[in-house]
PDB file of C-alpha atoms in Angstrom:
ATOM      1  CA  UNK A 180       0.000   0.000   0.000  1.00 49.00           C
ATOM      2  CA  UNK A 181       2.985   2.364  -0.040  1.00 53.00           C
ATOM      3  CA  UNK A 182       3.064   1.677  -4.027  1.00 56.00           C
ATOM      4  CA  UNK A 183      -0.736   3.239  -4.221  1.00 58.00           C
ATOM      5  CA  UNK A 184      -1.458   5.475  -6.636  1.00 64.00           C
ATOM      6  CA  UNK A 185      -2.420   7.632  -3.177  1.00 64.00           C
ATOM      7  CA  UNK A 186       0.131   5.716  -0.906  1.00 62.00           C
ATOM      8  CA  UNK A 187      -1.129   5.440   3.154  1.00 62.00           C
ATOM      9  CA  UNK A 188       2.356   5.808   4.197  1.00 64.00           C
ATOM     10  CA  UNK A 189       5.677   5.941   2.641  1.00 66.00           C
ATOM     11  CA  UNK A 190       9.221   4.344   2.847  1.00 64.00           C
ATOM     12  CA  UNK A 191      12.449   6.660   2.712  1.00 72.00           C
ATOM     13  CA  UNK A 192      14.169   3.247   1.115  1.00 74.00           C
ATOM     14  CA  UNK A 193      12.423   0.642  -0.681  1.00 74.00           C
ATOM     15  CA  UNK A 194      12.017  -2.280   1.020  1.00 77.00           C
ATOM     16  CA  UNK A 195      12.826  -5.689   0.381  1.00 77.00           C
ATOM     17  CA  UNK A 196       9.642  -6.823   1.138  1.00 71.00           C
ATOM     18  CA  UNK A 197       7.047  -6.531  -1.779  1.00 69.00           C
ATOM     19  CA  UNK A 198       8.493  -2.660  -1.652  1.00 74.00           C
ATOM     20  CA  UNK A 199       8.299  -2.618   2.257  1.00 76.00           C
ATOM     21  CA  UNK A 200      11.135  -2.637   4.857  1.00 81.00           C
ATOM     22  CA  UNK A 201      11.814  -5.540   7.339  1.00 83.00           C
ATOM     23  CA  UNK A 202      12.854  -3.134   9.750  1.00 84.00           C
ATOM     24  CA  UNK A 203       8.657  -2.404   9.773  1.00 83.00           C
ATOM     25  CA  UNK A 204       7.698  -5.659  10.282  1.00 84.00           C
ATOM     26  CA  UNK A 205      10.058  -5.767  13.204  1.00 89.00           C
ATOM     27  CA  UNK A 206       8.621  -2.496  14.757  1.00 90.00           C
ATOM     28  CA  UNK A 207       5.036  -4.183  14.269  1.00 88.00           C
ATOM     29  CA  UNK A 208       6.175  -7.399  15.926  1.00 93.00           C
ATOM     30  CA  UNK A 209       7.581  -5.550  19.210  1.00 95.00           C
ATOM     31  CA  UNK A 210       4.636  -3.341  19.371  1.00 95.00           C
ATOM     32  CA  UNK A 211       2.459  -6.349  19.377  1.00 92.00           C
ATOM     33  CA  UNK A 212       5.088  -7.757  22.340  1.00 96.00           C
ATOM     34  CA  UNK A 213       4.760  -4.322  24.666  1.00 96.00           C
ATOM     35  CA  UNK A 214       0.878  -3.889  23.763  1.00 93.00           C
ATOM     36  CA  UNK A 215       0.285  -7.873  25.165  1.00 90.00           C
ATOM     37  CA  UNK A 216       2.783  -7.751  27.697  1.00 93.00           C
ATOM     38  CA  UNK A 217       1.231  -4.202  29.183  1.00 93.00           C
ATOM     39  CA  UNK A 218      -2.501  -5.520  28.944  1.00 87.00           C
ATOM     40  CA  UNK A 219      -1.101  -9.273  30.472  1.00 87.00           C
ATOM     41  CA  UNK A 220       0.198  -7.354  33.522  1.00 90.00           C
ATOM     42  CA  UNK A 221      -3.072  -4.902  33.467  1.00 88.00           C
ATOM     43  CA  UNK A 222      -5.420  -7.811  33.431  1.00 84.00           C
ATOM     44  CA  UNK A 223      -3.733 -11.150  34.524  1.00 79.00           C
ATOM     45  CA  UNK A 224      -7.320 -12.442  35.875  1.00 80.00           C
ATOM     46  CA  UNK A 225      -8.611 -12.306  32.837  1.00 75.00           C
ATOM     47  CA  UNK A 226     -10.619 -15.041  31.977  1.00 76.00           C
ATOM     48  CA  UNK A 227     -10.484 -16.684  28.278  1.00 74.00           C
ATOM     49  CA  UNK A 228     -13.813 -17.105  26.229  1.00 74.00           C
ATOM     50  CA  UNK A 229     -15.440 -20.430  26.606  1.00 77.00           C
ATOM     51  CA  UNK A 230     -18.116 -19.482  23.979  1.00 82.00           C
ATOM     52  CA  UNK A 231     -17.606 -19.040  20.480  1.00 84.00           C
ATOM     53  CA  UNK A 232     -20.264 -16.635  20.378  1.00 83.00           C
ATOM     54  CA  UNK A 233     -17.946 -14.523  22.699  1.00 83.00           C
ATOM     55  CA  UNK A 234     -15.542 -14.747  19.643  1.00 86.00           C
ATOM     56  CA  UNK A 235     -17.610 -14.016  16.997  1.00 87.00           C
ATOM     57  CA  UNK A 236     -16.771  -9.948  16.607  1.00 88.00           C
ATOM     58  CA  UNK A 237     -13.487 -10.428  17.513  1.00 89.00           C
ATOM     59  CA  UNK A 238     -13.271 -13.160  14.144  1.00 92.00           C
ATOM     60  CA  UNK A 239     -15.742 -10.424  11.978  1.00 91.00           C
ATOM     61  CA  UNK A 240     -13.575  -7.400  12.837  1.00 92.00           C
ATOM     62  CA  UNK A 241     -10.405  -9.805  11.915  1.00 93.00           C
ATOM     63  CA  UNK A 242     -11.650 -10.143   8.777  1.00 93.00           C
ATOM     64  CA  UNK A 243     -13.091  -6.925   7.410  1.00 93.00           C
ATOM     65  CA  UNK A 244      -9.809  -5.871   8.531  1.00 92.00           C
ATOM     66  CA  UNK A 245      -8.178  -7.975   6.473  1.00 92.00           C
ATOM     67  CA  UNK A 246     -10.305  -7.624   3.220  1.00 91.00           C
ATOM     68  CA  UNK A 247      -9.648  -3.742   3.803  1.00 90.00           C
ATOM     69  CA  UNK A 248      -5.875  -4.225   3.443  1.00 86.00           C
ATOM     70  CA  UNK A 249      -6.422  -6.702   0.514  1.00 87.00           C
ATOM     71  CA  UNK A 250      -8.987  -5.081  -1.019  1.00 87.00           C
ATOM     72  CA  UNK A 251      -6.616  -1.838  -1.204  1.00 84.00           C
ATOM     73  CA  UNK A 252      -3.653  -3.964  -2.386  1.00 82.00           C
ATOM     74  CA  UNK A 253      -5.370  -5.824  -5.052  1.00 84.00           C
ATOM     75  CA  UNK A 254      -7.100  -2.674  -6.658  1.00 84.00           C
ATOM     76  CA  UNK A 255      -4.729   0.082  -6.461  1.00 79.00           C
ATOM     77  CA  UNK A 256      -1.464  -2.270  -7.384  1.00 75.00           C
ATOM     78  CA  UNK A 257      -0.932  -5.008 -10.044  1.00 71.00           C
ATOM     79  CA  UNK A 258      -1.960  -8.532  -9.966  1.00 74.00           C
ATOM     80  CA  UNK A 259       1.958  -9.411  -8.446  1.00 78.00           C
ATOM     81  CA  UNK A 260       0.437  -8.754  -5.289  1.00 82.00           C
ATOM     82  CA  UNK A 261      -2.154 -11.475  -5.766  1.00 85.00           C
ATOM     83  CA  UNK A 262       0.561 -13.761  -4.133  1.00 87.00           C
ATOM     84  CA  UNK A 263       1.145 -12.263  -0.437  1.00 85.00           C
ATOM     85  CA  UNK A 264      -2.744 -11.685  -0.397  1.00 87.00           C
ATOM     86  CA  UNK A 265      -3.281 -15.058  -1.026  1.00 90.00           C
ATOM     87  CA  UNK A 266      -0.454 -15.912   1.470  1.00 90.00           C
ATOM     88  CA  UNK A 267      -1.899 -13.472   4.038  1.00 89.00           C
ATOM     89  CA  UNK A 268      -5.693 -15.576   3.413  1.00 91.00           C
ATOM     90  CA  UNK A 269      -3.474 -19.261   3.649  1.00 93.00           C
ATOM     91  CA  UNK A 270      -1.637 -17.828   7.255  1.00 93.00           C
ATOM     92  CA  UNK A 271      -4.033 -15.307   8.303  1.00 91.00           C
ATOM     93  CA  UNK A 272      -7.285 -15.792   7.634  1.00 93.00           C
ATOM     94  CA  UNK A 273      -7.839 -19.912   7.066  1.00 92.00           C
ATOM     95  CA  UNK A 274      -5.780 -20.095  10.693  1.00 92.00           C
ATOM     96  CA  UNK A 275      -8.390 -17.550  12.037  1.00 92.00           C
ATOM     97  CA  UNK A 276     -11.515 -19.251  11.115  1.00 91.00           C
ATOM     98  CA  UNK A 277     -10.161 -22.969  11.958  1.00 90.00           C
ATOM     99  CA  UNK A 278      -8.636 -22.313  15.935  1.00 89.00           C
ATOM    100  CA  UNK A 279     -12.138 -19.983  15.993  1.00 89.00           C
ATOM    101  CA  UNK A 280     -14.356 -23.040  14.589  1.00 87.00           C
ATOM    102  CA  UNK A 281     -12.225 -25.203  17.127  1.00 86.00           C
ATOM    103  CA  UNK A 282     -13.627 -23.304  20.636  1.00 85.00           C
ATOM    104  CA  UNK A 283     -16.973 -24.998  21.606  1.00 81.00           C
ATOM    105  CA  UNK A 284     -20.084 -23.524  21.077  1.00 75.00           C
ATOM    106  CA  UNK A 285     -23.736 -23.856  19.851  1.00 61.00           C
ATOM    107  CA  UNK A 286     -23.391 -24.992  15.978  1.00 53.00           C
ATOM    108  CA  UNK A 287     -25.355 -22.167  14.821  1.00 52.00           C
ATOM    109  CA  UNK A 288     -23.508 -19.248  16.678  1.00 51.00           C
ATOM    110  CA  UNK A 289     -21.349 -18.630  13.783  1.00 49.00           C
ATOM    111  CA  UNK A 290     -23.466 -18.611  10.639  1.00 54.00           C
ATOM    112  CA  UNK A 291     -24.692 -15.620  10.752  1.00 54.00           C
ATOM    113  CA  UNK A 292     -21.380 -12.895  11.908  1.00 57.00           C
ATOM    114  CA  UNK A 293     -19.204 -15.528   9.887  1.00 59.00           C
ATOM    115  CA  UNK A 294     -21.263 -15.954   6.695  1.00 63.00           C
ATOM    116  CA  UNK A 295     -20.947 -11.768   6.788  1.00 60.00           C
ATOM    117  CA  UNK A 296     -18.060 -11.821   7.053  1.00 63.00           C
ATOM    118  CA  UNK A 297     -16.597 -14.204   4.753  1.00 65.00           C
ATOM    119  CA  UNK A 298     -19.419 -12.617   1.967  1.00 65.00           C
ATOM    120  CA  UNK A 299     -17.569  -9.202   2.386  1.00 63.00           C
ATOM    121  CA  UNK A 300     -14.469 -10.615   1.625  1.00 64.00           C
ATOM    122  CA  UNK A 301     -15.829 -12.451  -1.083  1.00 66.00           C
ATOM    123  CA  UNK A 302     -17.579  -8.777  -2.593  1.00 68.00           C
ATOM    124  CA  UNK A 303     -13.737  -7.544  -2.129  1.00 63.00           C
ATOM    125  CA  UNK A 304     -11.945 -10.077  -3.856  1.00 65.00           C
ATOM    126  CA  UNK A 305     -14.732 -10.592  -6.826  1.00 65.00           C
ATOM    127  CA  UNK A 306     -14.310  -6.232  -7.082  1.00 64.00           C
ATOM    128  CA  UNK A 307     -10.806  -6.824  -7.507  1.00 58.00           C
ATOM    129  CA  UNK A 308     -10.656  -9.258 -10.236  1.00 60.00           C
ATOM    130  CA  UNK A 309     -13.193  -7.808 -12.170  1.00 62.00           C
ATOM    131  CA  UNK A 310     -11.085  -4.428 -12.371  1.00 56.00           C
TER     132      UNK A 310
END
């Protein structure tokens, strides 16, 4: 997204990374280490879901997140970026939805947040390879 035709954000050097620098994807991984770290000492009682229906939003804001960043990538910059979408959907998103399906919880709690979900990615990716 820093190869936009209206980039988000730009790097000083190009980046080794489909254009982007490791040294970000560092930063990204220790801010993710402080911000867990901070809210594990801040809330150590904290007790994990038990329902999937308490995971629902969490999964559905996951994913429209997701289809935002592809969605960007795969209409404002060519097709090579197909590949680290479709790597980002492999790691990122089939992960997501499998360790999500695997928490128990009624059978129907998921069909409808999921199916909205997964039909907005869907809409995102069909936009994108139809421009």
């Amino acid at each position: 997204m820093s190869q936009a035709p209206y980039p988000f954000w730009e790097f000083q050097d190009a980046g080794e990374f489909f254009g982007m620098p490791y040294r970000n994807l560092t930063g990204w991984l220790g801010t993710g280490a402080v911000f867990m770290t901070v809210g594990t000492l801040l809330w150590p009682d904290l007790a994990a879901p038990r329902d999937r229906a308490d995971l629902t939003f969490p999964l559905v804001v996951y994913l429209v997140n997701f289809a935002f960043g592809a969605a960007i990538t795969l209409t404002q910059l060519d097709s090579g970026f197909a590949i680290p979408a479709s790597l980002g959907v492999l790691f990122g998103v089939v992960p997501a939805i499998a360790l999500w399906q695997a928490v128990p919880g009624t059978r129907d709690s998921w069909l409808t947040p999921l199916g909205a979900g997964l039909s907005l990615l869907l809409t995102f990716f069909n936009r994108s390879s139809n421009s």
